[in-house]
Amino acid sequence: MVAGSPALWASQPASAAHDATGYPSRPVRIIVPVAAGGSADKLTRLVAERLTALWGQTVVVENVAGASGTIGAARVAKAPADGYTLMQQGEGITLNAILFNQLPYRTDEAFTPIIKAVVNPQILVVNPGTGIRSFADYLARAKAQPGTLTLALPGNGGIAHVAHELLAQQTGAQVNYIPYSGGGPATLDVLAGHANATLITLAAVTDHVRSGKLRALAVTTPYRSQALPTVPTMAEAGLPGFAVESWQGFFAPAGTPPGIVEKINRDIQTVLSMPEVHARLEEMGFKVAGGSAADLAASLKAERPRYARAIQTAGITLR
């Protein structure tokens, strides 16, 4: 299976404005393929609320978690290509196509890119009760006591998993991975002390870090987040050159009329540019991205070989 096939992602038809006439004339559903409470869910609900006001039609967010996001994606792949069922997804759409031997859909044929909404760091956080105070402390314990630290993963084989495997390969740190159905459940277990740490989208835990309920150790991007500017990058904290940036965006079933895709893209960009929305996303830890459907298609094509190499080197497999 090939994710982000150049033949597909580059083959979206030219503009056809009449395709969007009267759209939407009834409620629109956005499938979030992870559990409620995480960053993907927060982003989607914020966008859905503003689209509801803009369109005069209810935009419903539905969480369909399981199997690293592939259950929700399969539901969207089988939905009518009419713009009334959309999907929130990020780099997981590429990762799953690499990691799974079989999926109930062909990634390179099932979805139409709409927009890359935001980019964001992954952040390593721990429960303060661990006594770990810095990224150096974390690495030292993970190397001195291999497998004793428990790391809650917001999805098996997701970007956090890939990023931590790259970290482990570079440092020799070994932890016990515990996969969850999304960022929300993973965060709750770290807060409760049932797991020691999580590597997760920064926007999912900013409030908990600010309140002191979680201790932030480092972010995966080569730049610090404006939302948590005192948290160092992993490169600054001892891993020169380390950089992983995740993103979140929106898709429709393949075959959705191009005029509808363009309207959704345009209206989501309108939402993202609203001062109060932009400020809220930045406060959460996201960086607004935007751009055209073609921009997202190009990003999908570019990221696949990079992640394929990383997964192969790290030896990550799913069935």
Rosetta silent file (secondary structure, phi, psi, omega in degrees, C-alpha in Angstrom):
SEQUENCE: MVAGSPALWASQPASAAHDATGYPSRPVRIIVPVAAGGSADKLTRLVAERLTALWGQTVVVENVAGASGTIGAARVAKAPADGYTLMQQGEGITLNAILFNQLPYRTDEAFTPIIKAVVNPQILVVNPGTGIRSFADYLARAKAQPGTLTLALPGNGGIAHVAHELLAQQTGAQVNYIPYSGGGPATLDVLAGHANATLITLAAVTDHVRSGKLRALAVTTPYRSQALPTVPTMAEAGLPGFAVESWQGFFAPAGTPPGIVEKINRDIQTVLSMPEVHARLEEMGFKVAGGSAADLAASLKAERPRYARAIQTAGITLR
SCORE:     score description
SCORE:     0.000 S_00000001
   1 L     0.000  137.374 -176.829    0.000    0.000    0.000 S_00000001
   2 L  -119.581  118.679  177.381    1.298    3.412   -0.917 S_00000001
   3 L   -87.251  144.811  175.013    0.214    6.496    0.987 S_00000001
   4 L    66.155   35.762  179.794    0.273    9.835   -0.713 S_00000001
   5 L   -54.511  128.891  179.430    0.607    8.369   -4.196 S_00000001
   6 H   -56.773  -36.301 -177.995    1.749   11.132   -6.549 S_00000001
   7 H   -62.594  -36.840 -178.648   -0.710    9.876   -9.155 S_00000001
   8 H   -85.971  -55.373 -172.349   -3.664   10.381   -6.839 S_00000001
   9 H   -60.387  -24.507 -178.817   -2.794   13.340   -4.638 S_00000001
  10 L   -93.304   -0.121 -168.984   -1.821   15.373   -7.731 S_00000001
  11 L  -103.815   15.346  179.573   -4.847   14.370   -9.800 S_00000001
  12 L   -64.318  136.231 -175.809   -7.617   16.422   -8.228 S_00000001
  13 L   -66.722  163.327 -179.170   -9.721   18.006  -10.993 S_00000001
  14 L   -68.170  170.209 -176.016   -9.724   21.688  -11.787 S_00000001
  15 L   -57.702  140.142  174.682  -12.145   24.144  -10.203 S_00000001
  16 L  -142.846   87.434 -169.372  -15.849   23.646  -10.801 S_00000001
  17 H   -59.843  -32.515 -176.382  -17.660   26.314   -8.849 S_00000001
  18 H   -64.965  -20.832  179.553  -21.148   24.995   -9.660 S_00000001
  19 H   -60.765  -23.659 -174.951  -20.345   21.823   -7.674 S_00000001
  20 H  -100.338    4.247 -178.643  -20.693   23.861   -4.469 S_00000001
  21 L   -58.814  123.155  178.082  -24.005   25.531   -5.289 S_00000001
  22 L    80.765    0.193 -179.006  -26.242   25.322   -2.223 S_00000001
  23 L   -88.418  136.449   -8.365  -23.628   23.552   -0.119 S_00000001
  24 L   -90.340  145.375  179.772  -24.170   22.828    2.688 S_00000001
  25 L  -109.268    3.754  177.419  -27.934   22.421    2.769 S_00000001
  26 L  -156.186  172.933 -177.047  -27.989   20.016    5.725 S_00000001
  27 L   -57.253  146.270  177.923  -25.780   19.075    8.699 S_00000001
  28 E  -111.900  140.518 -179.056  -22.156   18.127    8.036 S_00000001
  29 E  -112.570  132.791  173.736  -20.348   15.458   10.036 S_00000001
  30 E  -113.822  118.342  177.353  -16.621   15.499   10.813 S_00000001
  31 E   -84.806  125.701  171.956  -15.154   12.167   11.910 S_00000001
  32 E  -106.750  114.501 -170.031  -12.269   12.428   14.380 S_00000001
  33 L   -83.681   27.095  175.033  -10.605    8.988   14.367 S_00000001
  34 L  -137.823  170.608 -177.063   -9.334    9.200   17.974 S_00000001
  35 L   -67.057  157.535  178.558  -10.952    9.481   21.392 S_00000001
  36 L   -66.388  152.850  173.220  -12.445   12.727   22.654 S_00000001
  37 L   103.535  -16.558  179.982  -10.370   15.120   24.734 S_00000001
  38 L   -87.716 -176.141 -175.089   -7.131   15.194   22.774 S_00000001
  39 H   -66.161  -38.329  178.899   -5.713   17.941   20.573 S_00000001
  40 H   -61.228  -41.180  179.287   -7.335   16.648   17.375 S_00000001
  41 H   -65.527  -44.940 -179.388  -10.703   16.714   19.091 S_00000001
  42 H   -62.576  -45.265  178.200  -10.167   20.223   20.498 S_00000001
  43 H   -59.158  -49.019 -174.374   -9.101   21.596   17.118 S_00000001
  44 H   -65.190  -39.797 -179.923  -12.016   19.992   15.293 S_00000001
  45 H   -67.764  -34.930  176.852  -14.641   21.179   17.767 S_00000001
  46 H   -65.974  -45.731  179.009  -13.335   24.736   17.574 S_00000001
  47 H   -65.369  -42.534 -178.250  -13.449   24.679   13.764 S_00000001
  48 H   -62.471  -39.259  179.622  -16.866   22.957   13.736 S_00000001
  49 H   -61.323  -43.901 -179.040  -18.365   25.581   16.038 S_00000001
  50 H   -74.093  -34.511  176.440  -17.292   28.410   13.748 S_00000001
  51 H   -66.039  -37.082  176.892  -18.318   26.573   10.562 S_00000001
  52 H   -56.925  -45.103  179.245  -21.762   26.017   12.066 S_00000001
  53 H   -68.074  -38.491 -177.247  -22.142   29.783   12.466 S_00000001
  54 H   -70.332  -40.169 -174.197  -20.674   30.493    9.019 S_00000001
  55 H   -90.664  -20.914 -173.459  -22.781   27.949    7.143 S_00000001
  56 L    70.487   19.579  176.017  -26.013   28.130    9.112 S_00000001
  57 L  -132.619  142.654 -179.396  -25.920   24.336    9.276 S_00000001
  58 L   -66.885  132.413  173.548  -24.883   22.185   12.217 S_00000001
  59 E  -109.965  111.441 -173.557  -21.402   20.699   11.950 S_00000001
  60 E   -96.017  132.464  175.215  -21.311   17.587   14.135 S_00000001
  61 E  -100.048  127.357 -179.368  -18.056   16.156   15.496 S_00000001
  62 E  -124.634  121.645  177.540  -18.056   12.394   15.936 S_00000001
  63 E   -87.530  121.536  178.185  -15.208   10.514   17.626 S_00000001
  64 L  -126.695   86.135 -173.131  -14.646    7.090   16.093 S_00000001
  65 L   -89.629  162.853  172.523  -11.563    5.720   17.832 S_00000001
  66 L   127.986  148.396  175.211   -9.726    2.448   17.438 S_00000001
  67 H    53.750   47.341  176.923   -7.021    0.635   15.470 S_00000001
  68 H    57.658   32.429  176.928   -4.723    3.671   15.310 S_00000001
  69 H    90.457   -3.049 -174.417   -7.399    5.764   13.641 S_00000001
  70 H   -78.538  -22.506  178.214   -8.170    3.334   10.830 S_00000001
  71 H   -67.921  -47.528  176.638  -11.729    2.533   12.000 S_00000001
  72 H   -63.945  -40.911  179.510  -12.794    6.154   11.683 S_00000001
  73 H   -62.837  -38.637  178.994  -10.905    6.539    8.415 S_00000001
  74 H   -62.989  -37.010  179.083  -12.656    3.481    6.991 S_00000001
  75 H   -64.375  -40.465  178.420  -16.026    5.017    7.802 S_00000001
  76 H   -69.001  -40.285 -179.408  -15.114    8.166    5.886 S_00000001
  77 H   -59.335  -31.483 -177.929  -13.706    6.162    2.971 S_00000001
  78 L   -91.769   -4.637 -176.565  -17.085    4.408    2.591 S_00000001
  79 L   -76.604  156.450  175.056  -19.179    7.590    2.961 S_00000001
  80 L   -59.139  141.786 -178.070  -20.845    9.295   -0.002 S_00000001
  81 L   -87.452   64.891 -175.154  -18.522   11.746   -1.738 S_00000001
  82 L  -123.308    4.790  178.306  -20.883   14.691   -1.293 S_00000001
  83 L    87.065    1.979 -177.321  -19.101   16.853    1.294 S_00000001
  84 L   -99.915   -4.534  169.744  -21.373   15.883    4.175 S_00000001
  85 E  -129.768  117.392 -179.029  -18.917   13.471    5.804 S_00000001
  86 E  -119.090  170.458  179.246  -15.403   14.795    6.396 S_00000001
  87 E  -132.980  133.151  167.249  -12.385   13.527    8.309 S_00000001
  88 E   -89.237  130.186 -178.532   -9.933   15.232   10.615 S_00000001
  89 E  -159.984  159.775  178.059   -6.535   13.578   10.190 S_00000001
  90 E  -130.017 -142.320 -178.567   -2.848   14.327   10.264 S_00000001
  91 L   -63.995  -13.157  175.826    0.363   12.493    9.467 S_00000001
  92 H   -58.616  -26.637  179.121   -1.355    9.341   10.763 S_00000001
  93 H   -64.593  -33.224  176.137   -2.931    8.941    7.341 S_00000001
  94 H   -80.742  -44.832 -177.751    0.573    8.340    5.977 S_00000001
  95 H   -60.138  -43.017 -178.696    1.901    6.382    8.954 S_00000001
  96 H   -64.422  -36.544  178.966   -0.967    3.893    8.923 S_00000001
  97 H   -66.678  -28.517  177.191   -0.495    3.191    5.232 S_00000001
  98 H   -80.979  -40.555 -169.509    3.149    2.343    5.920 S_00000001
  99 H   -81.670  -34.612 -176.128    2.612    0.390    9.143 S_00000001
 100 L   -90.987  134.870  175.858   -0.392   -1.801    8.370 S_00000001
 101 L   -68.542  -36.027  179.736   -0.095   -4.752    6.008 S_00000001
 102 L  -138.881  140.074  174.585   -3.797   -4.481    5.217 S_00000001
 103 L  -130.261  157.182  179.554   -6.356   -1.730    5.640 S_00000001
 104 L   -78.246   16.803  177.602  -10.085   -1.682    4.818 S_00000001
 105 L  -159.595  159.442  172.824   -9.355    1.050    2.243 S_00000001
 106 L   -96.821  114.797 -175.972   -6.548    2.109   -0.088 S_00000001
 107 H   -55.960  -36.848 -175.571   -5.108    5.291    1.335 S_00000001
 108 H   -78.641   -0.727 -179.424   -3.955    6.449   -2.081 S_00000001
 109 H  -128.721  -11.129 -166.956   -7.466    6.138   -3.517 S_00000001
 110 H   -93.402  -21.763 -169.117   -9.881    6.738   -0.642 S_00000001
 111 E  -130.618  149.872  174.250   -9.455   10.381    0.362 S_00000001
 112 E  -110.179  120.316  176.791   -9.346   13.885   -1.096 S_00000001
 113 E   -63.220  141.112  175.384   -7.099   16.387    0.733 S_00000001
 114 E  -112.472  -56.658 -175.917   -8.847   19.601    1.780 S_00000001
 115 E  -163.911  141.602  166.078   -6.488   21.619    3.986 S_00000001
 116 E   -87.705  111.561 -172.240   -3.592   21.396    6.396 S_00000001
 117 E   -82.206  -47.709 -174.669   -5.040   23.401    9.280 S_00000001
 118 E  -144.343  158.399  167.183   -2.239   23.504   11.849 S_00000001
 119 E  -120.419  158.406 -174.758    1.257   22.276   12.622 S_00000001
 120 E  -164.740  152.792  175.126    2.469   21.555   16.124 S_00000001
 121 E   -77.667  158.706  160.090    5.264   20.081   18.229 S_00000001
 122 E   -91.371  147.771 -178.791    5.107   16.876   20.145 S_00000001
 123 E  -130.493  137.055  176.648    6.005   17.423   23.800 S_00000001
 124 E   -92.723  119.500 -179.890    7.418   15.013   26.358 S_00000001
 125 E  -127.901  153.380  178.500    5.704   15.409   29.736 S_00000001
 126 E  -130.793  158.635  168.718    5.875   13.433   32.973 S_00000001
 127 L   -71.307  129.606 -177.904    3.847   13.146   36.140 S_00000001
 128 H   -56.411  -23.645  179.569    5.709   15.257   38.725 S_00000001
 129 H   -66.406  -12.905  177.473    5.543   12.307   41.106 S_00000001
 130 H   -70.240  -21.538 -175.197    8.180   10.529   39.027 S_00000001
 131 L    81.695   -1.076  178.379   10.812   12.903   40.374 S_00000001
 132 L   -79.560  125.033 -173.576   12.036   13.490   36.820 S_00000001
 133 L  -113.493  -12.073 -176.941   12.815   17.182   36.423 S_00000001
 134 L  -151.228  166.689  176.672   14.519   17.435   33.043 S_00000001
 135 H   -61.188  -37.802  177.613   14.968   15.740   29.694 S_00000001
 136 H   -62.703  -40.748  176.781   18.432   14.640   30.857 S_00000001
 137 H   -60.186  -44.109 -178.687   16.868   13.006   33.937 S_00000001
 138 H   -60.341  -48.821 -179.891   14.387   11.177   31.740 S_00000001
 139 H   -63.782  -40.334 -179.185   17.069    9.810   29.423 S_00000001
 140 H   -61.736  -44.080 -179.516   19.285    8.819   32.334 S_00000001
 141 H   -69.981  -39.405 -179.154   16.538    6.803   34.013 S_00000001
 142 H   -66.849  -23.950  176.569   15.386    5.216   30.752 S_00000001
 143 H   -90.024  -37.173 -178.007   18.949    4.038   30.119 S_00000001
 144 H   -76.375  -32.002 -179.267   19.839    3.022   33.679 S_00000001
 145 L  -127.277   71.567 -173.019   16.543    1.201   34.297 S_00000001
 146 L   -56.299  131.999  174.582   15.431   -0.023   30.853 S_00000001
 147 L    79.850   -0.118 -178.310   11.700   -0.606   30.460 S_00000001
 148 L   -88.245  -26.279  174.026   10.714    0.642   33.906 S_00000001
 149 L   -78.733  132.625  177.921    9.365    4.002   32.767 S_00000001
 150 E   -99.429  128.167 -178.920    5.875    3.703   31.292 S_00000001
 151 E  -114.148  113.915  178.274    5.116    5.929   28.304 S_00000001
 152 E   -76.281  118.217  179.913    1.443    6.428   27.413 S_00000001
 153 E   -96.423  128.747  176.057    1.161    6.568   23.621 S_00000001
 154 L   -79.130   57.674 -177.509   -1.769    8.502   22.100 S_00000001
 155 L   119.182  127.370  179.647   -2.172    5.768   19.472 S_00000001
 156 L   -73.069  127.498  178.499    0.021    2.801   18.565 S_00000001
 157 L    81.142    8.971  179.120    2.321    3.584   15.654 S_00000001
 158 L   -80.248 -173.784 -175.935    1.442    7.280   15.593 S_00000001
 159 H   -63.076  -33.630  177.879    3.811   10.209   15.271 S_00000001
 160 H   -64.817  -40.865  178.321    4.586   10.140   18.999 S_00000001
 161 H   -62.954  -47.902  179.489    5.576    6.488   18.734 S_00000001
 162 H   -61.519  -44.372 -178.838    7.751    7.149   15.700 S_00000001
 163 H   -62.689  -42.535 -178.825    9.343   10.193   17.345 S_00000001
 164 H   -70.814  -32.650  175.579   10.156    8.324   20.552 S_00000001
 165 H   -65.281  -38.201  175.812   11.614    5.401   18.625 S_00000001
 166 H   -64.163  -41.484  176.313   13.887    7.848   16.824 S_00000001
 167 H   -60.203  -46.228 -178.534   14.837    9.292   20.211 S_00000001
 168 H   -63.399  -39.376  179.679   15.499    5.805   21.571 S_00000001
 169 H   -64.234  -37.036 -177.502   17.635    4.894   18.592 S_00000001
 170 H   -77.531  -27.346 -172.153   19.734    8.017   19.052 S_00000001
 171 H  -116.189  -20.335 -174.424   20.137    7.709   22.849 S_00000001
 172 L    85.242    4.575  178.490   19.637    4.076   23.860 S_00000001
 173 L   -69.074  137.212  179.536   16.728    5.008   26.144 S_00000001
 174 L  -128.133  125.017  178.790   14.231    2.162   26.642 S_00000001
 175 L  -126.476  169.964  177.244   10.709    2.621   27.988 S_00000001
 176 E   -97.880  108.669 -178.779    7.571    0.511   28.289 S_00000001
 177 E   -77.204  133.368  175.100    5.091    1.702   25.642 S_00000001
 178 E  -125.577  106.696 -177.389    1.402    1.633   26.567 S_00000001
 179 E   -78.613  142.621  176.889   -0.880    2.476   23.611 S_00000001
 180 L  -123.480  170.748 -177.791   -4.174    4.332   24.133 S_00000001
 181 L   -80.176   -3.634  178.560   -7.069    5.176   21.835 S_00000001
 182 L   172.601  178.573 -177.341   -6.104    8.853   21.772 S_00000001
 183 H   -67.614  -33.410 -179.537   -4.437   11.752   23.529 S_00000001
 184 H   -59.773  -56.854  178.626   -7.272   12.301   25.992 S_00000001
 185 H   -61.802  -37.002  179.014   -7.130    8.868   27.675 S_00000001
 186 H   -62.912  -44.292  179.947   -3.321    8.845   27.587 S_00000001
 187 H   -63.547  -42.971 -179.483   -3.170   12.214   29.338 S_00000001
 188 H   -59.217  -39.814 -178.793   -5.688   11.189   31.997 S_00000001
 189 H   -72.321  -31.263  175.015   -3.619    8.156   32.969 S_00000001
 190 H   -71.027  -41.438  176.932   -0.438   10.218   33.261 S_00000001
 191 H   -58.924  -38.500 -177.949   -2.293   12.785   35.371 S_00000001
 192 L   -81.527   -8.136 -179.334   -3.549    9.989   37.612 S_00000001
 193 L    84.721    7.960  177.982   -0.091    8.430   37.923 S_00000001
 194 L   -76.285  -21.958  172.810   -1.064    5.210   36.160 S_00000001
 195 L  -132.487  152.243 -174.899    1.621    5.967   33.548 S_00000001
 196 L   -79.888  -35.626 -169.785    4.817    7.938   34.057 S_00000001
 197 E  -153.371  166.480  168.455    4.986    9.986   30.885 S_00000001
 198 E  -147.950  148.535  169.955    3.553   10.709   27.477 S_00000001
 199 E  -109.428  117.478 -163.566    4.881   12.143   24.239 S_00000001
 200 E  -151.614  160.750  174.464    1.914   13.989   22.803 S_00000001
 201 E   -55.599  129.722 -174.721    0.764   16.943   20.740 S_00000001
 202 H   -55.058  -38.809 -177.064    1.614   20.041   22.747 S_00000001
 203 H   -62.569  -18.887 -178.646   -1.878   21.471   22.339 S_00000001
 204 H   -77.336  -19.659 -170.809   -3.324   18.506   24.255 S_00000001
 205 L  -131.271    9.494 -176.692   -1.503   19.294   27.507 S_00000001
 206 H   -56.938  -44.956 -178.242   -0.717   23.026   27.628 S_00000001
 207 H   -63.814  -38.533 -179.742   -3.220   23.719   30.410 S_00000001
 208 H   -69.218  -33.959  176.313   -1.937   20.805   32.513 S_00000001
 209 H   -68.773  -45.218 -179.772    1.667   21.998   32.124 S_00000001
 210 H   -62.237  -33.514 -178.639    0.733   25.550   33.065 S_00000001
 211 H   -81.909  -10.652 -178.776   -1.122   24.329   36.152 S_00000001
 212 L    87.433    2.177  179.814    1.818   22.170   37.263 S_00000001
 213 L   -73.446  -25.532  173.134   -0.128   18.923   37.004 S_00000001
 214 L  -127.791  148.000  177.743    2.310   17.737   34.346 S_00000001
 215 E  -106.120  122.634  179.511    5.998   18.609   33.986 S_00000001
 216 E   -84.942  133.864 -178.215    7.190   19.448   30.474 S_00000001
 217 E  -105.946  -42.286 -178.206   10.670   18.221   29.550 S_00000001
 218 E  -172.130  157.332  173.383   11.190   19.085   25.875 S_00000001
 219 E  -108.385  157.066 -173.450    9.500   19.566   22.501 S_00000001
 220 L   -86.183  -16.204 -176.227   10.359   17.645   19.334 S_00000001
 221 L   -79.723  162.097  177.609   10.446   20.576   16.918 S_00000001
 222 L   -77.115   -0.053  177.958   13.577   22.614   16.123 S_00000001
 223 L  -127.476  151.745  175.165   11.788   25.671   17.519 S_00000001
 224 L   -76.515  157.771  177.571   10.207   26.368   20.900 S_00000001
 225 L   -88.093  137.342  175.992    6.466   26.810   21.195 S_00000001
 226 L   -65.302  -24.369 -179.699    5.104   30.283   21.888 S_00000001
 227 L   -71.673  -32.208  179.062    2.510   28.597   24.097 S_00000001
 228 L  -136.281   70.684 -169.476    5.224   27.185   26.422 S_00000001
 229 L   -68.065  -16.425  179.864    8.316   29.248   25.609 S_00000001
 230 L   -86.142   -8.195 -179.583   10.415   28.057   28.559 S_00000001
 231 L   -82.389  123.168 -176.426   10.292   24.425   27.447 S_00000001
 232 L   -74.226  162.283  169.874   13.469   23.568   25.512 S_00000001
 233 E   -78.945  160.049  176.557   13.683   21.684   22.261 S_00000001
 234 L   -65.178  -32.181  176.622   15.156   18.202   22.339 S_00000001
 235 L   -63.218  -41.090  178.078   17.984   19.528   20.200 S_00000001
 236 L   -68.427  -32.236 -173.405   18.725   22.142   22.863 S_00000001
 237 L   -88.772    5.398  173.737   18.397   19.569   25.630 S_00000001
 238 L   132.614    1.906  179.268   20.983   17.181   24.272 S_00000001
 239 L  -121.941   79.087 -176.987   19.906   15.699   20.915 S_00000001
 240 L   -54.403  132.447  176.226   21.499   17.872   18.201 S_00000001
 241 L    84.255   -6.045 -178.035   19.542   17.870   14.965 S_00000001
 242 L   -71.291  129.498 -179.408   16.482   16.105   16.378 S_00000001
 243 L  -157.023  121.092  173.230   13.292   17.441   14.747 S_00000001
 244 L  -138.205  124.552  178.269    9.773   16.042   14.358 S_00000001
 245 E  -122.439  129.375  177.459    6.777   18.250   13.528 S_00000001
 246 E  -103.055  170.915 -177.535    3.240   16.923   13.338 S_00000001
 247 E  -149.595  164.958  176.604    0.190   18.450   11.690 S_00000001
 248 E  -140.302  140.737 -176.934   -3.562   18.179   11.550 S_00000001
 249 E  -152.638 -162.987 -174.884   -5.913   18.801    8.671 S_00000001
 250 E  -134.178  145.706 -177.852   -9.130   17.803    6.959 S_00000001
 251 E  -135.007  160.752  172.061  -10.074   15.341    4.217 S_00000001
 252 E  -125.648  163.517  173.372  -13.154   14.265    2.257 S_00000001
 253 E   -59.487  146.115  177.035  -13.943   10.963    0.563 S_00000001
 254 L   -57.670  142.348 -179.617  -12.308   10.626   -2.852 S_00000001
 255 L    93.251   -2.799  175.685  -14.527   11.880   -5.623 S_00000001
 256 L   -60.848  131.896 -177.466  -15.959   14.784   -3.655 S_00000001
 257 L   -51.924  135.376 -175.590  -16.757   17.540   -6.194 S_00000001
 258 H   -60.398  -31.920  177.608  -13.832   19.952   -6.463 S_00000001
 259 H   -63.853  -36.889  177.389  -16.047   22.979   -5.965 S_00000001
 260 H   -69.120  -42.670  177.268  -17.155   21.623   -2.593 S_00000001
 261 H   -57.979  -44.756 -179.128  -13.545   20.862   -1.633 S_00000001
 262 H   -65.432  -38.134  178.959  -12.580   24.428   -2.558 S_00000001
 263 H   -66.326  -44.538  179.280  -15.467   25.899   -0.570 S_00000001
 264 H   -62.526  -44.007  177.634  -14.610   23.888    2.536 S_00000001
 265 H   -57.385  -48.712 -177.111  -10.947   24.867    2.164 S_00000001
 266 H   -63.278  -42.053 -176.440  -11.842   28.534    1.767 S_00000001
 267 H   -74.871  -33.737  174.520  -14.261   28.543    4.698 S_00000001
 268 H   -66.360  -38.709  176.408  -11.889   26.698    7.040 S_00000001
 269 H   -63.212  -36.265  175.652   -9.214   29.254    6.156 S_00000001
 270 H   -60.982  -43.955  178.262  -11.737   31.974    7.019 S_00000001
 271 H   -62.214  -47.326 -177.417  -12.272   30.314   10.389 S_00000001
 272 H   -63.406  -27.105 -178.752   -8.542   29.921   11.036 S_00000001
 273 H   -87.629   -6.548  176.048   -7.957   33.599   10.262 S_00000001
 274 L   -62.531  128.856 -174.512  -10.581   34.810   12.744 S_00000001
 275 H   -52.629  -43.107 -178.056   -8.595   36.678   15.409 S_00000001
 276 H   -69.678  -33.917  177.778  -10.196   34.868   18.332 S_00000001
 277 H   -71.519  -47.231  178.784   -9.707   31.439   16.704 S_00000001
 278 H   -56.686  -45.626 -179.590   -6.120   32.193   15.677 S_00000001
 279 H   -64.478  -41.141  179.986   -5.315   33.397   19.192 S_00000001
 280 H   -64.650  -41.994  179.410   -6.948   30.368   20.811 S_00000001
 281 H   -65.102  -42.536  178.107   -5.046   27.940   18.592 S_00000001
 282 H   -63.813  -39.257  178.576   -1.739   29.687   19.272 S_00000001
 283 H   -63.998  -36.201  179.470   -2.488   29.651   22.993 S_00000001
 284 H   -70.954  -24.193 -179.075   -3.150   25.907   22.812 S_00000001
 285 L   118.026    0.482  176.117    0.212   25.352   21.120 S_00000001
 286 L   -82.836  156.531  165.552   -0.786   25.059   17.470 S_00000001
 287 E  -115.225  124.417 -179.031    0.673   27.100   14.611 S_00000001
 288 E   -65.233  133.043 -178.989   -1.917   27.944   11.983 S_00000001
 289 L  -105.581  -75.803 -178.068   -0.926   26.528    8.591 S_00000001
 290 L    80.186 -158.884 -176.555   -3.633   26.882    5.925 S_00000001
 291 L   100.920  179.104 -174.874   -2.939   26.757    2.215 S_00000001
 292 L   -86.918  170.169  173.419   -4.664   25.004   -0.665 S_00000001
 293 H   -61.212  -36.611  178.379   -5.745   21.405   -1.112 S_00000001
 294 H   -64.389  -34.795  176.816   -2.844   21.076   -3.557 S_00000001
 295 H   -62.441  -42.409  178.642   -0.436   22.213   -0.819 S_00000001
 296 H   -66.622  -40.093  177.366   -1.652   19.411    1.440 S_00000001
 297 H   -59.307  -42.223  179.171   -1.348   16.914   -1.401 S_00000001
 298 H   -65.148  -39.007  178.256    2.262   17.970   -1.952 S_00000001
 299 H   -63.087  -41.282  178.524    2.996   17.634    1.768 S_00000001
 300 H   -60.866  -42.473  179.901    1.595   14.110    1.782 S_00000001
 301 H   -66.152  -35.986 -176.319    3.842   13.115   -1.101 S_00000001
 302 H   -74.482  -35.918 -172.429    6.922   14.611    0.568 S_00000001
 303 H   -80.338  -21.845 -174.537    6.470   13.098    4.010 S_00000001
 304 H   -60.190  -51.620 -178.629    5.925    9.475    3.014 S_00000001
 305 H   -62.499  -34.235  179.367    9.519    8.520    2.140 S_00000001
 306 H   -64.158  -47.132 -178.795   10.862   10.260    5.245 S_00000001
 307 H   -71.302  -34.094  177.937    8.533    8.395    7.598 S_00000001
 308 H   -61.199  -42.546  177.798    8.983    5.118    5.732 S_00000001
 309 H   -63.685  -44.162 -178.090   12.736    5.324    6.299 S_00000001
 310 H   -63.760  -42.088 -179.082   12.280    6.214    9.971 S_00000001
 311 H   -66.897  -42.245  179.254    9.832    3.361   10.589 S_00000001
 312 H   -63.849  -43.414 -179.828   12.017    0.834    8.816 S_00000001
 313 H   -64.348  -40.494 -178.675   15.096    1.931   10.745 S_00000001
 314 H   -78.561  -17.046  179.122   13.246    1.842   14.080 S_00000001
 315 L    75.035   26.926  178.861   11.645   -1.511   13.288 S_00000001
 316 L   -78.774  131.524  177.609    8.098   -0.410   14.118 S_00000001
 317 L  -136.738  147.027  170.571    5.445   -2.808   12.831 S_00000001
 318 L  -132.502  158.469  179.300    1.669   -3.132   13.097 S_00000001
 319 L  -121.226    0.000    0.000   -0.623   -5.827   11.751 S_00000001
